[in-house]
Short mmCIF file of C-alpha atoms in Angstrom, two decimals:
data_model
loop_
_atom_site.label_atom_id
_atom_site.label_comp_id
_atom_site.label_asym_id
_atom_site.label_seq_id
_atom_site.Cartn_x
_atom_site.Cartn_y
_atom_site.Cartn_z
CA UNK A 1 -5.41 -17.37 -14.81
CA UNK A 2 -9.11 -16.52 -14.54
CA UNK A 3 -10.11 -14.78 -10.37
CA UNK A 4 -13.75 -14.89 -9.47
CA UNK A 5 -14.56 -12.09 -7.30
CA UNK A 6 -17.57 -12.77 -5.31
CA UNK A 7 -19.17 -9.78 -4.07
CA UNK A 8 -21.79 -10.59 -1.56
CA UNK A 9 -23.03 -9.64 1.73
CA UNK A 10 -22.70 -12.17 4.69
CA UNK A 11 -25.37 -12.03 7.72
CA UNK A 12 -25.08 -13.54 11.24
CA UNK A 13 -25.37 -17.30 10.41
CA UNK A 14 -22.30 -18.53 9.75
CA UNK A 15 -23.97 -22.13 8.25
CA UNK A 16 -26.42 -20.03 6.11
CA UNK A 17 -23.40 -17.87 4.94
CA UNK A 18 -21.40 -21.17 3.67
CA UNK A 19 -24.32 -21.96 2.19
CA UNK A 20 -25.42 -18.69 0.01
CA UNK A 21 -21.73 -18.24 -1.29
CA UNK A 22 -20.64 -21.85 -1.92
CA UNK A 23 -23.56 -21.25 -4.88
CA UNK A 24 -21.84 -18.19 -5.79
CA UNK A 25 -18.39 -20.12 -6.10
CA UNK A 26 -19.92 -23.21 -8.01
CA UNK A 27 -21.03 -20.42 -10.59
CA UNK A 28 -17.95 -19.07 -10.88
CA UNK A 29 -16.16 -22.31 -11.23
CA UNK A 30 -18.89 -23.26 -13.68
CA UNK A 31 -17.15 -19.82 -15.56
CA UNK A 32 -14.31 -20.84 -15.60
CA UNK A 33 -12.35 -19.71 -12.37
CA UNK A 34 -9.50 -21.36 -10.94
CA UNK A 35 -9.01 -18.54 -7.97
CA UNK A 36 -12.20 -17.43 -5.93
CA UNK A 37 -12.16 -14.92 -3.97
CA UNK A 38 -15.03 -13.80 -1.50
CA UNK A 39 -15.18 -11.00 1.16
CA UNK A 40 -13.59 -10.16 4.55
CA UNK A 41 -16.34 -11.59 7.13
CA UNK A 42 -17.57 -14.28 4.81
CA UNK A 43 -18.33 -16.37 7.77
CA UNK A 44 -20.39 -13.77 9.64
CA UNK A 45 -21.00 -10.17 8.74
CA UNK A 46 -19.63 -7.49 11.01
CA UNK A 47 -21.99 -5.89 13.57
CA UNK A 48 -23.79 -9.14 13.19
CA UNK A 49 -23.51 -10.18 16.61
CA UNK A 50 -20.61 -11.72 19.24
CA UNK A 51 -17.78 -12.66 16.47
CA UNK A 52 -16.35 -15.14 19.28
CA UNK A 53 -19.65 -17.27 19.58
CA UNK A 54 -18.90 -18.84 15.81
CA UNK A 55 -15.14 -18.80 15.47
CA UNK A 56 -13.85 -22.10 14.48
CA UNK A 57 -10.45 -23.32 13.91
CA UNK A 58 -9.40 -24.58 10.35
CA UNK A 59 -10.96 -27.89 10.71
CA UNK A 60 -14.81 -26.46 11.94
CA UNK A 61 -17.57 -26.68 9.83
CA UNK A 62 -17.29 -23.57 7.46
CA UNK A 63 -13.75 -24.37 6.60
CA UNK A 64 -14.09 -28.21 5.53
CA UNK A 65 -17.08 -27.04 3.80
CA UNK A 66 -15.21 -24.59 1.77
CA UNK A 67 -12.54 -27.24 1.64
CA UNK A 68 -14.92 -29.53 0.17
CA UNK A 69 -16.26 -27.44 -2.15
CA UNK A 70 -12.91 -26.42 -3.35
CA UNK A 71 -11.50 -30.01 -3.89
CA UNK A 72 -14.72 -30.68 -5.54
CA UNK A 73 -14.67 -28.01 -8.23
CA UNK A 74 -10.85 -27.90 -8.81
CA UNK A 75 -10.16 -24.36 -7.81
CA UNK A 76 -8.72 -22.92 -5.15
CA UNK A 77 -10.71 -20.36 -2.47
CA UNK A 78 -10.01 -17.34 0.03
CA UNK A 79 -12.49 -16.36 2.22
CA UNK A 80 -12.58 -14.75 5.12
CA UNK A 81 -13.54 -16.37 8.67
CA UNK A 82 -12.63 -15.99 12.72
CA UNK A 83 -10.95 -18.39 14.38
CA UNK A 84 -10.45 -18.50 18.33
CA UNK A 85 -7.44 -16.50 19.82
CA UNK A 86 -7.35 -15.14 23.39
CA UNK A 87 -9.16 -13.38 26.02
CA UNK A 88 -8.55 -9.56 27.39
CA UNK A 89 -10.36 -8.24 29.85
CA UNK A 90 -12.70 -10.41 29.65
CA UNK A 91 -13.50 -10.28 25.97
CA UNK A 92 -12.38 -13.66 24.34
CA UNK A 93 -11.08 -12.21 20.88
CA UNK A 94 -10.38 -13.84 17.83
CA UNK A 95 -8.39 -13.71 14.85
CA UNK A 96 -9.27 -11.90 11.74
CA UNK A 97 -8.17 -15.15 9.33
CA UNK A 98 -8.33 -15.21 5.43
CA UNK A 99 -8.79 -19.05 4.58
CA UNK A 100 -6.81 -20.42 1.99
CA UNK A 101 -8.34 -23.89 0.67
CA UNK A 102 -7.77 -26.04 -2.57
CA UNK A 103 -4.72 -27.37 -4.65
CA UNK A 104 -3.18 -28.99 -1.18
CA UNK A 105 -3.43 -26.15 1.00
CA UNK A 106 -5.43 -25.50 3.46
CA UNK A 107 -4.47 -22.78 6.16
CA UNK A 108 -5.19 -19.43 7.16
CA UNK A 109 -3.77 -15.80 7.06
CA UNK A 110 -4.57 -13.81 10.05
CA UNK A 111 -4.77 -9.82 9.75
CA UNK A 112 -2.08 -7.74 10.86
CA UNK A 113 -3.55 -4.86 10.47
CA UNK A 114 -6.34 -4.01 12.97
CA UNK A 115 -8.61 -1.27 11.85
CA UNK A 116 -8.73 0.94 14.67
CA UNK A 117 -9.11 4.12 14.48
CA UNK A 118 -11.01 7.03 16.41
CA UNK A 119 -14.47 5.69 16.56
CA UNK A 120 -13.70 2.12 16.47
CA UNK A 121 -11.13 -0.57 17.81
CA UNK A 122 -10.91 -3.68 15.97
CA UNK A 123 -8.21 -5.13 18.39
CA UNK A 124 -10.39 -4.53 21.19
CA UNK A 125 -12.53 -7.90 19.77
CA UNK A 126 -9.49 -9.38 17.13
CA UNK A 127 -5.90 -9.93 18.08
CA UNK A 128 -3.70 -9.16 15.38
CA UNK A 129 -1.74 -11.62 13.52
CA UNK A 130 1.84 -11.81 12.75
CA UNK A 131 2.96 -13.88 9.35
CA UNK A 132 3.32 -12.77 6.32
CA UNK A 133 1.55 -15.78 4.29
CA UNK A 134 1.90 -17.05 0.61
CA UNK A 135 0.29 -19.91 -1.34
CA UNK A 136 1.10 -20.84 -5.40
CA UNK A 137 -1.84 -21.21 -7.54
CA UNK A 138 -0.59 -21.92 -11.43
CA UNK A 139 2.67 -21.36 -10.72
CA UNK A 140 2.07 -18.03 -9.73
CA UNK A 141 2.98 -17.11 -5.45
CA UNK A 142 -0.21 -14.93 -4.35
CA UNK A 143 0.39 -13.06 -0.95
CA UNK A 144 -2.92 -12.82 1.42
CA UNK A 145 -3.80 -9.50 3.03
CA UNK A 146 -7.18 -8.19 4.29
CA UNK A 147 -9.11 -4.98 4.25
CA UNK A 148 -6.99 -2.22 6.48
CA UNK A 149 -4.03 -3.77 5.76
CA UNK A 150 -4.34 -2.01 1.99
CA UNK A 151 -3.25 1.08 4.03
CA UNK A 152 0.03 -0.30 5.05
CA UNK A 153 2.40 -0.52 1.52
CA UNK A 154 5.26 -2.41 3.09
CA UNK A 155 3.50 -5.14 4.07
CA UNK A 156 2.87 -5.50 0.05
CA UNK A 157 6.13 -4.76 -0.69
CA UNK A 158 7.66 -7.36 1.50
CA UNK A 159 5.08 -9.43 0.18
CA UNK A 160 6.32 -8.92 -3.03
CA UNK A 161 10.01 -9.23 -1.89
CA UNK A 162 8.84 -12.78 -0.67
CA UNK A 163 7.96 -13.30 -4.69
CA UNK A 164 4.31 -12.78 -4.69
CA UNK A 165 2.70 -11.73 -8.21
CA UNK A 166 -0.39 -11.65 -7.09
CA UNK A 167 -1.82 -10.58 -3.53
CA UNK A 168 -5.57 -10.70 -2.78
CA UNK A 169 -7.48 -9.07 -0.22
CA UNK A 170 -10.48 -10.02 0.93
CA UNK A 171 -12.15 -6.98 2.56
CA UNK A 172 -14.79 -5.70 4.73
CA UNK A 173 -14.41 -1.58 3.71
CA UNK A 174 -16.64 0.92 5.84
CA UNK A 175 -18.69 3.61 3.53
CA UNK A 176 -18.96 6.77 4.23
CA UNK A 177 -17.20 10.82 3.38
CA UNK A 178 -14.44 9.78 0.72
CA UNK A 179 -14.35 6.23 1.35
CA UNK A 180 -14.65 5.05 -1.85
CA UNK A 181 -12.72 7.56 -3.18
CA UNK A 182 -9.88 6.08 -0.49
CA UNK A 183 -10.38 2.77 -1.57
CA UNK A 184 -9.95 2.89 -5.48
CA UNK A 185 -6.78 5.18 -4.48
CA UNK A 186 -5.46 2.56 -2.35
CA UNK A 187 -6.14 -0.64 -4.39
CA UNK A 188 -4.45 0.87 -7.19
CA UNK A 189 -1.23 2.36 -5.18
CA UNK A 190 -0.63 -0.93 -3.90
CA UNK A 191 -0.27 -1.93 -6.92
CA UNK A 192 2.20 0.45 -8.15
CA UNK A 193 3.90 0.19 -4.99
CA UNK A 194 4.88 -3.76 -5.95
CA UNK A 195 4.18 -4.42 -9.68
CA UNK A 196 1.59 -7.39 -9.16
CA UNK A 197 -2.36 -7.89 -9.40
CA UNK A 198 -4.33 -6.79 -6.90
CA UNK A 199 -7.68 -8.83 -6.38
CA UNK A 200 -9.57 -7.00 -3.47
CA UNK A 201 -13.19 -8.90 -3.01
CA UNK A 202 -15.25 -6.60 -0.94
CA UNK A 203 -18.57 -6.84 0.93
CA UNK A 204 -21.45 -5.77 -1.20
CA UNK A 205 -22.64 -2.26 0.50
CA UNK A 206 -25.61 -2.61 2.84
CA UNK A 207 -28.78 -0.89 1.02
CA UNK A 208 -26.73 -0.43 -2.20
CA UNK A 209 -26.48 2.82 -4.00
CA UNK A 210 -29.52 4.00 -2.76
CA UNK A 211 -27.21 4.55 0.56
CA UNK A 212 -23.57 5.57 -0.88
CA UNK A 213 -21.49 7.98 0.95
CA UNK A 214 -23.41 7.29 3.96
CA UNK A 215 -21.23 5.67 7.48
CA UNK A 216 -21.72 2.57 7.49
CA UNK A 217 -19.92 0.96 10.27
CA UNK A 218 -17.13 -1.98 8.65
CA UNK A 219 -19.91 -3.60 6.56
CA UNK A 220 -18.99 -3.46 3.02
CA UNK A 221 -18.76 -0.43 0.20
CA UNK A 222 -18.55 -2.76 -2.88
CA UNK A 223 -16.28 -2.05 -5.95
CA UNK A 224 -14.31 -5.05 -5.76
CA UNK A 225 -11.64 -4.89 -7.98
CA UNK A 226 -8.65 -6.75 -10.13
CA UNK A 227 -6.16 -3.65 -10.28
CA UNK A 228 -3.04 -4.81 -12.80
CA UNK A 229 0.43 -4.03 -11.84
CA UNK A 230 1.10 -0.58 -14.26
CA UNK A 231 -2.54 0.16 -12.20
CA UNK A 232 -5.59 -0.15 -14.47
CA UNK A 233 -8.44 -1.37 -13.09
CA UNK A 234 -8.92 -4.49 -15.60
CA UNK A 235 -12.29 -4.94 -13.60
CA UNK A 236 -14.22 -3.00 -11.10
CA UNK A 237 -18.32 -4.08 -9.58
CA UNK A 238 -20.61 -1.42 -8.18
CA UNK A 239 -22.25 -1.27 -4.72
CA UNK A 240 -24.53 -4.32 -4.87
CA UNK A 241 -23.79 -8.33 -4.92
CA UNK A 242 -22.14 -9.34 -8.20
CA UNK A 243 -19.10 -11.78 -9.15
CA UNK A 244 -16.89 -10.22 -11.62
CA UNK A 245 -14.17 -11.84 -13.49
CA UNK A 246 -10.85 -11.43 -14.22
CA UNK A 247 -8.15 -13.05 -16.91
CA UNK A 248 -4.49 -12.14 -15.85
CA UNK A 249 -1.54 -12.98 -17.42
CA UNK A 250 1.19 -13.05 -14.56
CA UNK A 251 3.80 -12.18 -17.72
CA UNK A 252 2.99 -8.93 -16.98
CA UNK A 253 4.36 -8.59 -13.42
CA UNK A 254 8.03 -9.45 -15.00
CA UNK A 255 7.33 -6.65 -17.16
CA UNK A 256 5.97 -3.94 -14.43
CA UNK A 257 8.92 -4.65 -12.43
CA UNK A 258 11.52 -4.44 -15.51
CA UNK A 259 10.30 -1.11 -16.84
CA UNK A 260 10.17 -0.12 -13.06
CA UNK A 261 12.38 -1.94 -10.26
CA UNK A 262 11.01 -0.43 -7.09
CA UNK A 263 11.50 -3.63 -4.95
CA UNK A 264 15.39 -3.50 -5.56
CA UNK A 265 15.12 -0.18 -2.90
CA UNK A 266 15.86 -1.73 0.50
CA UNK A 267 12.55 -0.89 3.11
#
């Protein structure tokens, strides 16, 4: 299986957003990947305005497109998006959804796991989903998580426990002290945790190296990454936009889990 990561960063438009990375994921189909994976936020960049003003359901215009696109190049694409959810307070709040388009699916998992934490309070603008959600690509079951949700292993593991071999998560991660550091930790334990691939597509970081280490607010740190399941890092991109590419062989998830059979432990 070849994954196309697509490392980009996503501004307030979401129309001009489908546009800059469906040329991104015809390039990488042109490469030779099946599974494309872009960012957290695809739709429209975080601190990039209202996030209830261009949420759409499954069937609005940046989803078809991307389902388009996908049955048009033959692969199969998660992306990250908003669709509407529910008002509190006053504040009409979405969901936090990860499209999944091509092959015959088309549907959406929405993020448990809201980032909040002492300066900020994701829930306070996204409600938090619910499902656990799978999808087979090549005969392999992928699980879907997002960004915070890295920091949470037994939703991987029960991911895993529902058969997936591969679980990507398209992400959004906020620089600053250590949070790269955090991150490679985190993509990689996840991995151990479960025995599968983890493809993690994150925003490209605002102002690239030049501004590493630096807060950033949820807006992207870069060094998206294919971590295998014994944990190597079979590919890893920098701070700026990039796609990187990965070939897996899903053999070796039988083999992580043989030599190592964590998932037979109840929760």
């Amino acid at each position: 299986m070849r994954i196309a990561l697509l490392q980009v960063t996503t501004g307030p438009d979401k129309s001009e957003n489908l546009a800059n990375v469906s040329v991104g994921i015809r390039d990488a189909a042109a490469n030779g990947a099946t599974l494309i994976v872009t960012p957290e936020a695809t739709s429209q960049g975080f601190d990039q305005g209202r996030l209830d003003t261009q949420a759409e359901e499954l069937d609005g215009p940046f989803a078809s497109g991307l389902r388009e696109l996908a049955a048009e190049l033959g692969v199969t694409i998660v992306a990250g998006m908003f669709r509407p959810a529910d008002s509190v307070d006053g504040l009409n709040r979405v969901y936090n959804t990860a499209l999944i388009t091509g092959d015959g699916v088309h549907k959406g998992y929405d993020k448990i796991h809201t980032f909040d934490v002492a300066d900020y309070t994701e829930s306070a603008t996204v409600k938090p989903g619910a499902d656990l959600v799978t999808f087979v690509h090549e005969g392999a079951v992928v699980g879907v998580a997002t960004c915070f949700d890295i920091r949470y292993p037994e939703q991987f593991k029960n991911l895993a426990r529902l058969g997936a071999e591969v679980i990507v998560v398209p992400t959004s991660w906020a620089d600053g002290k250590n949070k790269r550091e955090q991150w490679r930790t985190l993509t990689v334990a996840r991995a151990l945790d479960t025995g599968v691939f983890i493809v993690a597509a994150d925003q490209a970081r605002p102002g690239g190296e030049a501004h590493a280490g630096q807060a950033s607010g949820p807006t992207g740190i870069g060094h998206s990454v294919v971590v295998s399941p014994n944990g190597q890092r079979i590919v890893e991109a920098g701070y700026g936009p990039e796609i990187v590419y990965a070939d897996i062989d899903i053999a070796a998830v039988a083999e992580a889990r043989a030599s190592l059979p964590l998932l037979q432990h109840a929760s």
